[in-house]
Short mmCIF file of C-alpha atoms and ligand atoms in Angstrom, two decimals:
data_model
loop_
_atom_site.label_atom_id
_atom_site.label_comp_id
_atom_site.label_asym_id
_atom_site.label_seq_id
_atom_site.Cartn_x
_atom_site.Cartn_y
_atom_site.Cartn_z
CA UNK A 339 -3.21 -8.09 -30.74
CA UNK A 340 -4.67 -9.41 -27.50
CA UNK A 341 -5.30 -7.59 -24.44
CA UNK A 342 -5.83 -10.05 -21.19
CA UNK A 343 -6.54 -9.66 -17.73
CA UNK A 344 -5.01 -12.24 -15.38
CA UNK A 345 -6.02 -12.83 -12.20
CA UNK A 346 -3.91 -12.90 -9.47
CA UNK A 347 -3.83 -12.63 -5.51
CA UNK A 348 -7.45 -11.80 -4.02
CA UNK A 349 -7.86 -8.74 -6.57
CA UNK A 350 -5.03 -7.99 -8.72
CA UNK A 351 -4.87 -8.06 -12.22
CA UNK A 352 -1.44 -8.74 -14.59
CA UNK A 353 -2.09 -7.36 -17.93
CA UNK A 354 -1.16 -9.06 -20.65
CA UNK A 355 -1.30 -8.22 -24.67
CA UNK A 356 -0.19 -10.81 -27.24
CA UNK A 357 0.25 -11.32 -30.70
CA UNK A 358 -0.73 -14.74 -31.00
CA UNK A 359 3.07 -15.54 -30.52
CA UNK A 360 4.83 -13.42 -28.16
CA UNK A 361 3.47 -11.80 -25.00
CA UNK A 362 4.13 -8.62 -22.76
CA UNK A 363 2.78 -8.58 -19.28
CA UNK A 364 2.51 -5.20 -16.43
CA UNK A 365 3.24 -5.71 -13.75
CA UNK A 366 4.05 -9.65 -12.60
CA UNK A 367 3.68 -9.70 -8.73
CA UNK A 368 3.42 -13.47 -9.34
CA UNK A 369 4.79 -15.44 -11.50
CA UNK A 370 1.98 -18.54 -11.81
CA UNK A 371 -0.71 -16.82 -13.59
CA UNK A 372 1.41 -15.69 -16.13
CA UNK A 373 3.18 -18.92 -16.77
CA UNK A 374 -0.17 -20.51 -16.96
CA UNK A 375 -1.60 -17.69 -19.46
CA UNK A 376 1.98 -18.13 -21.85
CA UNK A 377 1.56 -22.18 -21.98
CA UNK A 378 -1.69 -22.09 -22.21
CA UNK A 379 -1.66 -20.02 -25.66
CA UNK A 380 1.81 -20.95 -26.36
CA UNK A 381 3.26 -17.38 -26.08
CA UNK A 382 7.20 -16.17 -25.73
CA UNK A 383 7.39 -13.73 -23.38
CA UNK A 384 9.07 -10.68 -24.90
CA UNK A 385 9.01 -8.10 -22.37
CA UNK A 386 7.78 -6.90 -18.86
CA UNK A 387 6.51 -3.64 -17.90
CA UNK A 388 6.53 -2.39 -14.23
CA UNK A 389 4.57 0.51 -12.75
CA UNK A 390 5.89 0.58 -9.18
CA UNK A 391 7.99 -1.00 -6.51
CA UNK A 392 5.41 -2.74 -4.44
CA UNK A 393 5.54 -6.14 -3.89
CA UNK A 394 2.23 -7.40 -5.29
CA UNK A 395 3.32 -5.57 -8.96
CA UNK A 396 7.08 -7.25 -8.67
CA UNK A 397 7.65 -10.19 -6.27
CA UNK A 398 7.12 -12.57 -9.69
CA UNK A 399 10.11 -11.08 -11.73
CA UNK A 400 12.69 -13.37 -10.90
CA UNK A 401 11.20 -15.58 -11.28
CA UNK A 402 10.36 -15.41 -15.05
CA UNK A 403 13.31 -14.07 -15.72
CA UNK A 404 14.71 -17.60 -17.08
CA UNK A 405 11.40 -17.40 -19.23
CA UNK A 406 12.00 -13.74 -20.61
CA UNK A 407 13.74 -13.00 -24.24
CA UNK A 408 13.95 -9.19 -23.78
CA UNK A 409 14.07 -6.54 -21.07
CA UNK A 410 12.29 -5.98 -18.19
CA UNK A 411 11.30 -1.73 -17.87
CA UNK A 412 10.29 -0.27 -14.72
CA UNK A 413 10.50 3.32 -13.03
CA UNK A 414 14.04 5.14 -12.95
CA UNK A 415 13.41 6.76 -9.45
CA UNK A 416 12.08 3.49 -8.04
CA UNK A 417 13.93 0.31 -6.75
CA UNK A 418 13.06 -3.09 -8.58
CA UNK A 419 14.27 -6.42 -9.04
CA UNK A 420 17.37 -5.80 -11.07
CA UNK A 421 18.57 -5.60 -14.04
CA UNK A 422 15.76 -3.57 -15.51
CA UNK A 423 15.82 -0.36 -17.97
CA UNK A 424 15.12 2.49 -16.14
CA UNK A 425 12.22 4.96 -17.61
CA UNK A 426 10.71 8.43 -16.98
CA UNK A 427 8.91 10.99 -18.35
CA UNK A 428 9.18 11.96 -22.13
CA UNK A 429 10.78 8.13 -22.61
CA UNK A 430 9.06 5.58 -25.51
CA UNK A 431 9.36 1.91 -25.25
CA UNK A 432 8.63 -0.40 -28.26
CA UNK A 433 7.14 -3.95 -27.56
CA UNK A 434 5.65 -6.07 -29.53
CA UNK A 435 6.08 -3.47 -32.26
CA UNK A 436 3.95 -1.44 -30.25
CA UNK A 437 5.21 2.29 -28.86
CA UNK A 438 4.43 2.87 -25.37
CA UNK A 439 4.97 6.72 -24.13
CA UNK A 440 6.05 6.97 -19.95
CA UNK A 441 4.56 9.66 -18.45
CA UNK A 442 5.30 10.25 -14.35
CA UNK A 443 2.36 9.61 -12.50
CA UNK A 444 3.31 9.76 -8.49
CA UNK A 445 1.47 9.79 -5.33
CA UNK A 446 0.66 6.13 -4.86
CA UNK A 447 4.85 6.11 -4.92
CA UNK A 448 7.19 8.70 -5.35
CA UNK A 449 8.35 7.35 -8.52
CA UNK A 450 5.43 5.23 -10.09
CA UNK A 451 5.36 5.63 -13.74
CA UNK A 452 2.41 4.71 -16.67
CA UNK A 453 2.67 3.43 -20.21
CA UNK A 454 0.71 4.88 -23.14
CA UNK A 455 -0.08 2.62 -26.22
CA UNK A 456 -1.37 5.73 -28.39
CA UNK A 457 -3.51 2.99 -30.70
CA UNK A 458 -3.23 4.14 -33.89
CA UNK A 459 -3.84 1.20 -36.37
CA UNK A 460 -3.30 -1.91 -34.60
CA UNK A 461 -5.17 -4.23 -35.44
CA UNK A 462 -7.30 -5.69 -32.71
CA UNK A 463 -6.51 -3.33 -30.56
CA UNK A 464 -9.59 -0.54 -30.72
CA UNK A 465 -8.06 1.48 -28.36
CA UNK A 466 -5.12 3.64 -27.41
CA UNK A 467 -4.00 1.60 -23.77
CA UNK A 468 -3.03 2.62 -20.69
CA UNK A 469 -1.35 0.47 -18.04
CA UNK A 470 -1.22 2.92 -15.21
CA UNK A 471 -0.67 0.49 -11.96
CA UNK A 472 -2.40 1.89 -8.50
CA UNK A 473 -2.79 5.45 -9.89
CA UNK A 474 -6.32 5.82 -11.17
CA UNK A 475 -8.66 2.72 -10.61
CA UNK A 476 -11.78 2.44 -12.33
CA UNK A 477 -14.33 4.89 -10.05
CA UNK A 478 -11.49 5.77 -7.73
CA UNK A 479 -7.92 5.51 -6.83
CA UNK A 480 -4.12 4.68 -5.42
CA UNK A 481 -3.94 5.57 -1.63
CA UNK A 482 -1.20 7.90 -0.95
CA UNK A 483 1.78 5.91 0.37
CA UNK A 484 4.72 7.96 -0.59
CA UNK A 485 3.50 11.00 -2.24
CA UNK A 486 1.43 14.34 -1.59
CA UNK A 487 -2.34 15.05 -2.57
CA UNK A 488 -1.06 17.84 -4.84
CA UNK A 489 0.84 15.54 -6.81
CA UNK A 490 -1.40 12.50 -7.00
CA UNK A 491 -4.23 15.07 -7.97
CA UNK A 492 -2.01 16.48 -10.75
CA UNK A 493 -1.10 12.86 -11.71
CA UNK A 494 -4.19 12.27 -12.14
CA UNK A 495 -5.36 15.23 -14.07
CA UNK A 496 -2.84 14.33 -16.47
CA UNK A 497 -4.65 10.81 -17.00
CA UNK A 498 -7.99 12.35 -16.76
CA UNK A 499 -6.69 14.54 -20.19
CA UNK A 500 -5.88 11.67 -22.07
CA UNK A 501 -8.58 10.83 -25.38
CA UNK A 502 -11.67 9.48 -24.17
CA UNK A 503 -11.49 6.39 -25.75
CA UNK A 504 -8.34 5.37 -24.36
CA UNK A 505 -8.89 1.89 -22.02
CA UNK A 506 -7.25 2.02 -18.64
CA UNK A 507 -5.78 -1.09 -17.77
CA UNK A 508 -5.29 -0.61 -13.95
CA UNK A 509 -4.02 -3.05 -11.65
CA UNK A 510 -6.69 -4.16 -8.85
CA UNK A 511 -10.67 -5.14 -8.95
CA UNK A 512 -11.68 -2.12 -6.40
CA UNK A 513 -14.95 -1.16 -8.77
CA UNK A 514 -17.25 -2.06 -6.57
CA UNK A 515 -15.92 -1.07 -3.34
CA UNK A 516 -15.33 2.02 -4.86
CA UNK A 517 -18.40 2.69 -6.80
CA UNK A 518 -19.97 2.41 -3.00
CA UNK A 519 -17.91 5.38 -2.05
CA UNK A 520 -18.91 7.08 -5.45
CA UNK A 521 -22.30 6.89 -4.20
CA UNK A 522 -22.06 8.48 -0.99
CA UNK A 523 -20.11 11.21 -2.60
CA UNK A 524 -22.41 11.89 -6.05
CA UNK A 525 -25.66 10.33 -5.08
CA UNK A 526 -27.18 11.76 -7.55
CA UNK A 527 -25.33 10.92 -10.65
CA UNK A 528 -27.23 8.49 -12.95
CA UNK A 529 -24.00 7.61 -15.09
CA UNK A 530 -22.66 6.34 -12.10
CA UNK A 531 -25.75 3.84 -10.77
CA UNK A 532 -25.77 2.34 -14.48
CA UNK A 533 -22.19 1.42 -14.94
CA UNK A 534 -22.87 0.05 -11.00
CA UNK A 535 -25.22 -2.09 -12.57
CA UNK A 536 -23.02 -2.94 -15.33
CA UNK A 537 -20.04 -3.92 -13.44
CA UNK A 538 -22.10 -6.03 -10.85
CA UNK A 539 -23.57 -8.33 -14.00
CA UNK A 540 -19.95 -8.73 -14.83
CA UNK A 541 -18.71 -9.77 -11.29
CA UNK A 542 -21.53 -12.37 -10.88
CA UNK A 543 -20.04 -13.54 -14.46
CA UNK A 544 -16.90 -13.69 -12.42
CA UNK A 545 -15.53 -10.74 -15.15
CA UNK A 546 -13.38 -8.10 -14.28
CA UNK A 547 -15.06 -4.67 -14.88
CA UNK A 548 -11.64 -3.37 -16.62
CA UNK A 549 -10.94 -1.89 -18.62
CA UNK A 550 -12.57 1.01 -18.21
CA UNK A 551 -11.95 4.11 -20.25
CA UNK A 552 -10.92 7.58 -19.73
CA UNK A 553 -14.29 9.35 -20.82
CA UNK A 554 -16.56 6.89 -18.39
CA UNK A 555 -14.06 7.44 -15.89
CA UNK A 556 -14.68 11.46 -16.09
CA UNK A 557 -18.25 10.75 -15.60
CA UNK A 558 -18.09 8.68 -12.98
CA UNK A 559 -14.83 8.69 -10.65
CA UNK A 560 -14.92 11.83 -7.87
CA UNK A 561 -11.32 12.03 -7.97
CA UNK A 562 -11.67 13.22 -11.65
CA UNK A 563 -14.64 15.57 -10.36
CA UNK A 564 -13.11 17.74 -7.85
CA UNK A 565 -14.49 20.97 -10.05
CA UNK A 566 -18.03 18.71 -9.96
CA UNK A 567 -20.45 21.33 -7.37
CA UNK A 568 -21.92 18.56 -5.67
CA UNK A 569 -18.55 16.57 -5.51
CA UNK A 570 -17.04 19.42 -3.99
CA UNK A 571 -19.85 20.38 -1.62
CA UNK A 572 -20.01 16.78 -0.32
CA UNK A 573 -16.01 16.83 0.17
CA UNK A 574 -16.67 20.20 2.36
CA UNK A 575 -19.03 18.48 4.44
CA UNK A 576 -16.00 15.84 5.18
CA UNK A 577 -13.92 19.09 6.00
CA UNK A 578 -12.46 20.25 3.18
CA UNK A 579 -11.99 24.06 3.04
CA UNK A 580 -13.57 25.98 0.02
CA UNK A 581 -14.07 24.17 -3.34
CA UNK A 582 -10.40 24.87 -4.76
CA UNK A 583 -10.04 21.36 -6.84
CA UNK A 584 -7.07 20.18 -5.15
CA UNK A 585 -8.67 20.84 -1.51
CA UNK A 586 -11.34 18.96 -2.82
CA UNK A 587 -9.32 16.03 -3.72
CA UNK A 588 -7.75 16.13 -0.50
CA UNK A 589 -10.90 15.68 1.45
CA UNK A 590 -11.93 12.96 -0.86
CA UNK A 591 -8.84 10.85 0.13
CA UNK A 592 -9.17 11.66 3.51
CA UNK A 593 -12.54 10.15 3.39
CA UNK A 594 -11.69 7.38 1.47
CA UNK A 595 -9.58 5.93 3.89
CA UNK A 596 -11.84 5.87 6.95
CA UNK A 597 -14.89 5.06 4.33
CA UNK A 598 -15.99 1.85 5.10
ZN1 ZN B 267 0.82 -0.31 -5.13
FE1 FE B 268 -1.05 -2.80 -5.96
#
């Protein structure tokens, strides 16, 4: 099994796992790069996940439809290009031959839903997977559109429980940006400044830094470190009001957004 990162827009990525034969892809907000990435290996495509209703994650759907032999699944409480299996919490999916667990994950949208590969004895795959769309990004994550900070935080905390090992396939190249805002929030965290250094060798390689994995991501990411004392006494300086985690989290959006 092969897991891929395609390019697409300025900084999105479509996942994309194949067996050498047929291919799933998350999240097709256009429709070239995964043509291109199916002829170029000379891959069926058997299935297409969806995360969310925004257009950069499902404007190419349609438009592979006449390519697709099997379903398209996306987010029960979400609308998306039709006709698609609707999913939530609790459901399985099998692709590929591989089971993928939903578990609700909103705040970026109201409905936005992740997929869990739990890993066990695939081969080439080392890793349980996680495609979880613009909920957690690798050193940060999804802006609040639709949802509230209490729920994105427990979304999140959810994720953050997951095995260590697990890779999180997210869907946009925001490392670096947000790796700067990691820095003025934890300045002193060394884990952070190496994997900095890490994922600015790979973008000069012109490699995307994901996956990344659960366990770096608790080291690193302040939205998984609300409880952190120096996370939560830099989010007080921004305003936020005591060091309960989800107050903490709050402030740490906030700040985000006008971060520049
Ligand atoms: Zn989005
Ligand atoms: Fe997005």
């Amino acid at each position: 099994m092969n897991l891929i990162a395609l390019p697409a827009f300025a900084d999105n990525y479509i996942w994309m796992l194949h067996d050498g034969a047929q291919a799933v892809v998350v999240d097709p907000g256009d429709e070239a790069p995964v043509r291109a990435a199916l002829d170029a290996h000379g891959l069926t495509l058997a299935g297409i996940l969806v995360t969310h209703h925004h257009p950069d994650h499902v404007a190419g759907i349609d438009a592979l439809r006449p390519l697709l032999h099997g379903p398209v699944y996306g987010p029960a409480r979400e609308k998306i290009p039709g006709p698609f299996t609707p999913l939530q919490d609790g459901a399985a999916v099998e692709v590929l031959g591989l089971r993928f667990k939903v578990l609700d994950v909103p705040g970026h949208t109201a409905g936005h839903i992740a997929y869990l590969q739990q890993g066990d004895a695939t081969p080439g795959l080392a890793a349980p997977i996680l495609f979880c769309g613009d909920t957690l990004f690798s050193a940060g994550c999804g802006r609040l559109f639709e949802g509230t900070p209490a729920q994105m935080f427990d979304s999140l905390q959810r994720l953050a429980a997951l095995p260590a090992q697990t890779q999180v396939c997210c869907t946009h190249e925001y490392t670096l940006s947000n790796l700067r805002f990691a820095a003025a929030v934890e300045p002193g965290n060394a884990d952070r400044a190496a994997y900095e250094q890490r994922c600015r060798e790979r973008r000069v390689a012109d490699q995307p830094t994901l996956p990344s994995s659960i366990g770096l991501e608790r080291q690193i990411n302040p939205f998984l470190r609300c409880a952190a004392p120096e996370v939560a006494a830099a989010a007080q300086s921004q305003g936020a009001i005591g060091n309960e985690p989800v107050a903490v989290f709050t402030a740490l959006r906030e700040w985000k957004n006008r971060f520049r």
